[in-house]
Short mmCIF file of C-alpha atoms in Angstrom, two decimals:
data_model
loop_
_atom_site.label_atom_id
_atom_site.label_comp_id
_atom_site.label_asym_id
_atom_site.label_seq_id
_atom_site.Cartn_x
_atom_site.Cartn_y
_atom_site.Cartn_z
CA MET A 6 -88.74 27.67 33.83
CA THR A 7 -87.57 31.22 34.37
CA PRO A 8 -87.36 33.87 31.59
CA THR A 9 -83.57 33.47 31.68
CA ASP A 10 -83.95 29.71 31.10
CA HIS A 11 -86.26 30.39 28.14
CA ALA A 12 -83.74 32.84 26.69
CA ARG A 13 -80.93 30.30 27.02
CA ASP A 14 -83.03 27.62 25.34
CA ARG A 15 -83.39 29.86 22.28
CA ARG A 16 -79.65 30.40 21.95
CA THR A 17 -77.53 28.54 19.44
CA TYR A 18 -75.26 26.00 21.10
CA ASP A 19 -72.44 25.69 18.58
CA ALA A 20 -68.78 26.69 18.73
CA GLU A 21 -68.19 26.01 15.03
CA PRO A 22 -68.59 29.67 13.91
CA TYR A 23 -65.76 30.69 16.27
CA LEU A 24 -63.16 28.29 14.87
CA PRO A 25 -60.51 29.83 12.61
CA SER A 26 -60.60 28.76 8.98
CA ARG A 27 -56.91 27.92 9.06
CA GLY A 28 -53.91 27.85 11.37
CA GLY A 29 -52.49 25.53 13.98
CA LEU A 30 -53.09 25.08 17.68
CA ALA A 31 -51.89 28.58 18.54
CA ALA A 32 -54.45 30.12 16.18
CA HIS A 33 -57.21 27.92 17.59
CA ARG A 34 -56.21 28.77 21.16
CA ARG A 35 -56.46 32.50 20.39
CA ALA A 36 -59.82 32.07 18.71
CA ALA A 37 -61.18 29.92 21.55
CA ALA A 38 -60.56 32.77 23.99
CA ASP A 39 -63.47 34.62 22.34
CA CYS A 40 -65.80 31.64 21.99
CA ARG A 41 -69.44 32.34 22.80
CA GLY A 42 -70.74 29.04 21.48
CA CYS A 43 -72.77 28.29 24.61
CA PRO A 44 -73.78 30.17 27.79
CA LEU A 45 -70.97 28.68 29.90
CA HIS A 46 -68.62 31.50 28.94
CA GLU A 47 -70.78 33.98 30.85
CA ASN A 48 -69.71 32.87 34.33
CA ALA A 49 -66.32 31.28 33.64
CA THR A 50 -63.18 33.35 34.10
CA ARG A 51 -61.68 32.30 30.76
CA THR A 52 -61.57 29.65 28.08
CA VAL A 53 -59.24 26.81 29.06
CA PHE A 54 -57.82 25.38 25.86
CA GLY A 55 -55.65 22.27 25.61
CA LYS A 56 -51.93 22.27 26.28
CA GLY A 57 -48.95 20.04 25.60
CA ASP A 58 -46.79 18.50 22.92
CA GLU A 59 -48.22 19.50 19.54
CA SER A 60 -46.99 16.22 18.02
CA ALA A 61 -47.98 14.08 20.99
CA ARG A 62 -48.60 10.39 20.38
CA ILE A 63 -51.15 10.35 23.18
CA LEU A 64 -53.92 12.87 23.83
CA LEU A 65 -55.91 12.89 27.07
CA VAL A 66 -59.42 14.32 27.25
CA GLY A 67 -61.11 15.26 30.52
CA GLU A 68 -64.55 16.67 31.20
CA GLN A 69 -64.14 20.41 31.78
CA PRO A 70 -61.85 22.82 33.65
CA GLY A 71 -62.13 22.89 37.43
CA ASP A 72 -61.81 25.83 39.77
CA GLN A 73 -58.01 26.01 39.63
CA GLU A 74 -57.92 25.44 35.88
CA ASP A 75 -60.41 28.26 35.37
CA ARG A 76 -58.29 30.60 37.48
CA GLN A 77 -54.94 29.64 35.94
CA GLY A 78 -56.09 29.10 32.37
CA GLU A 79 -54.50 25.67 31.93
CA PRO A 80 -55.97 22.14 32.00
CA PHE A 81 -55.24 19.65 34.81
CA VAL A 82 -53.39 21.95 37.20
CA GLY A 83 -55.59 21.26 40.25
CA PRO A 84 -55.73 18.25 42.60
CA ALA A 85 -57.18 15.95 39.91
CA GLY A 86 -54.37 16.95 37.56
CA GLN A 87 -51.73 16.18 40.15
CA LEU A 88 -53.26 12.77 40.72
CA LEU A 89 -53.41 12.15 36.96
CA ARG A 90 -49.72 12.98 36.58
CA ARG A 91 -48.84 10.45 39.28
CA ALA A 92 -51.06 7.77 37.73
CA LEU A 93 -49.56 8.36 34.28
CA GLU A 94 -46.05 8.01 35.66
CA GLU A 95 -46.96 4.69 37.30
CA ALA A 96 -48.47 3.53 34.01
CA GLY A 97 -45.32 4.46 32.12
CA ILE A 98 -46.52 7.64 30.40
CA ASP A 99 -44.77 10.98 30.73
CA MET A 100 -47.48 13.65 31.01
CA ASP A 101 -45.06 16.25 29.67
CA THR A 102 -44.96 14.44 26.32
CA ALA A 103 -48.76 14.21 26.08
CA TYR A 104 -51.39 16.70 24.99
CA VAL A 105 -54.12 17.31 27.56
CA THR A 106 -57.45 19.00 27.06
CA ASN A 107 -61.13 18.85 28.02
CA ALA A 108 -64.33 18.09 26.16
CA VAL A 109 -65.75 21.41 27.43
CA LYS A 110 -63.53 24.47 27.59
CA HIS A 111 -65.37 26.57 30.20
CA PHE A 112 -65.88 25.86 33.93
CA LYS A 113 -69.49 25.11 34.86
CA PHE A 114 -70.29 25.52 38.54
CA THR A 115 -72.90 26.34 41.15
CA ARG A 116 -72.72 28.23 44.42
CA PRO A 117 -73.39 26.71 47.88
CA PRO A 118 -76.98 26.92 49.13
CA GLY A 119 -77.48 30.20 50.95
CA GLY A 120 -74.66 31.93 49.10
CA GLY A 121 -70.90 31.96 49.50
CA LYS A 122 -67.91 32.37 47.24
CA ARG A 123 -67.06 28.69 46.83
CA ARG A 124 -67.61 27.39 43.31
CA ILE A 125 -68.93 23.83 43.17
CA HIS A 126 -68.30 21.78 40.01
CA LYS A 127 -71.41 20.96 37.99
CA ALA A 128 -71.21 18.51 35.10
CA PRO A 129 -71.86 19.97 31.64
CA ASP A 130 -74.96 18.69 29.91
CA ARG A 131 -74.97 16.99 26.52
CA ARG A 132 -75.94 20.15 24.66
CA GLU A 133 -72.99 22.05 26.15
CA ALA A 134 -70.59 19.21 25.35
CA ALA A 135 -71.92 18.99 21.79
CA ALA A 136 -71.53 22.76 21.35
CA CYS A 137 -67.86 22.57 22.35
CA ARG A 138 -67.07 19.43 20.35
CA PRO A 139 -65.71 21.33 17.29
CA TRP A 140 -62.80 22.60 19.41
CA LEU A 141 -61.94 19.06 20.49
CA LEU A 142 -62.19 17.73 16.95
CA ALA A 143 -59.84 20.49 15.80
CA GLU A 144 -57.32 19.57 18.50
CA LEU A 145 -57.46 15.91 17.50
CA ARG A 146 -57.03 16.79 13.83
CA LEU A 147 -54.05 19.07 14.51
CA VAL A 148 -52.23 16.87 17.04
CA ARG A 149 -52.98 13.58 15.24
CA PRO A 150 -52.37 11.30 18.26
CA GLU A 151 -52.07 7.55 18.01
CA ILE A 152 -54.00 6.97 21.24
CA VAL A 153 -56.76 9.08 22.78
CA VAL A 154 -57.59 8.58 26.46
CA ALA A 155 -61.11 9.52 27.54
CA LEU A 156 -61.20 10.45 31.22
CA GLY A 157 -64.74 10.03 32.46
CA ALA A 158 -68.25 9.85 31.05
CA THR A 159 -68.45 13.27 29.39
CA ALA A 160 -65.19 12.76 27.51
CA GLY A 161 -66.18 9.21 26.58
CA ARG A 162 -69.58 10.19 25.18
CA THR A 163 -68.10 13.15 23.29
CA LEU A 164 -65.47 10.95 21.65
CA LEU A 165 -67.25 7.62 21.31
CA GLY A 166 -70.97 8.42 21.20
CA ASN A 167 -73.89 8.56 23.59
CA SER A 168 -73.97 4.80 24.10
CA PHE A 169 -70.60 4.97 25.88
CA ARG A 170 -70.59 3.84 29.52
CA VAL A 171 -67.47 4.05 31.69
CA THR A 172 -68.35 0.93 33.67
CA LYS A 173 -68.82 -1.12 30.49
CA ASP A 174 -66.18 0.30 28.15
CA ARG A 175 -63.22 1.24 30.35
CA GLY A 176 -59.80 -0.37 30.10
CA ALA A 177 -60.12 -1.65 26.53
CA LEU A 178 -58.50 -0.53 23.30
CA LEU A 179 -61.44 0.82 21.29
CA PRO A 180 -61.61 1.98 17.66
CA MET A 181 -62.45 5.64 17.24
CA PRO A 182 -65.52 6.62 15.19
CA PRO A 183 -64.61 6.75 11.47
CA ASP A 184 -65.20 10.47 10.92
CA GLY A 185 -61.64 11.28 9.91
CA SER A 186 -60.97 13.58 12.85
CA HIS A 187 -59.58 11.24 15.48
CA GLY A 188 -56.66 9.02 16.17
CA PRO A 189 -57.13 5.32 15.42
CA TYR A 190 -57.72 4.06 18.97
CA ALA A 191 -59.11 5.18 22.29
CA VAL A 192 -58.86 3.96 25.87
CA ALA A 193 -61.51 5.03 28.37
CA THR A 194 -61.19 5.24 32.12
CA ILE A 195 -62.58 7.17 35.07
CA HIS A 196 -61.80 10.83 35.58
CA PRO A 197 -59.10 11.36 38.24
CA SER A 198 -61.55 13.50 40.23
CA ALA A 199 -63.63 10.33 40.68
CA VAL A 200 -60.67 8.81 42.51
CA LEU A 201 -60.58 11.79 44.87
CA ARG A 202 -64.30 11.32 45.61
CA ALA A 203 -64.20 7.52 45.96
CA ASP A 204 -64.80 5.74 49.28
CA ASP A 205 -62.17 3.20 48.25
CA ARG A 206 -59.64 5.67 46.92
CA GLU A 207 -56.84 3.12 46.78
CA GLY A 208 -58.88 0.72 44.66
CA ALA A 209 -60.14 3.49 42.37
CA TYR A 210 -56.61 4.74 41.84
CA ALA A 211 -55.34 1.24 41.04
CA GLY A 212 -58.09 0.90 38.45
CA LEU A 213 -57.13 4.21 36.85
CA VAL A 214 -53.48 3.16 36.60
CA SER A 215 -54.47 -0.23 35.17
CA ASP A 216 -56.54 1.43 32.43
CA LEU A 217 -53.74 3.87 31.60
CA ARG A 218 -51.35 0.95 31.24
CA VAL A 219 -53.51 -0.29 28.36
CA ALA A 220 -52.78 2.98 26.58
CA ALA A 221 -49.07 2.78 27.46
CA GLU A 222 -48.82 -0.77 26.12
CA ALA A 223 -50.56 0.22 22.89
CA LEU A 224 -48.07 3.05 22.41
CA ALA A 225 -45.14 0.72 23.09
CA LYS A 226 -46.37 -1.77 20.47
CA SER A 227 -46.57 0.97 17.84
CA GLU A 228 -43.04 2.23 18.42
CA PRO A 229 -41.08 2.31 15.15
#
């Protein structure tokens, strides 16, 4: 382990001190821009906070911003976001009426071997996801969605606990943990970027749409 690694291990991984004591999503978005709750802020361009309908009935949680999200400052604006929008439409959900965010608010990446400017996505570890969790809990508390969709393993573990497994738990209507911060139900599925990486892209996409339909059907049943 290098001296830099030792220094990072001694740091506090916790975004809680950076959260505002009051205010809505706009206040939290402003505060998140200055978050130093874990080392990921050091290399990312900016904090990418959630975006969407502040009274959305459905809230979608991904893993972390990608390259385009980091550059533009908004979640799900890259290729995975475009695919997600199409899948939501097929499932009967209008993405423009949802709230979308990520479990981790800064882009974690590596560089190609031998150097180069390309930034290669690297999954956040559990400590980084746990550090950022207070921002996600605040978003859930302020939006108060009826259904939360976890897109991928990182989002699923952050919302539903470390025992969560995408292959085992996807496509079912699951109760949220009873900590008072979440909506009543969650649906888990793969992250849309997994579709883009899949050998059988058509089959992976069909599975994503099928899982999202579970969320759409749950919303339809709860219509007043």
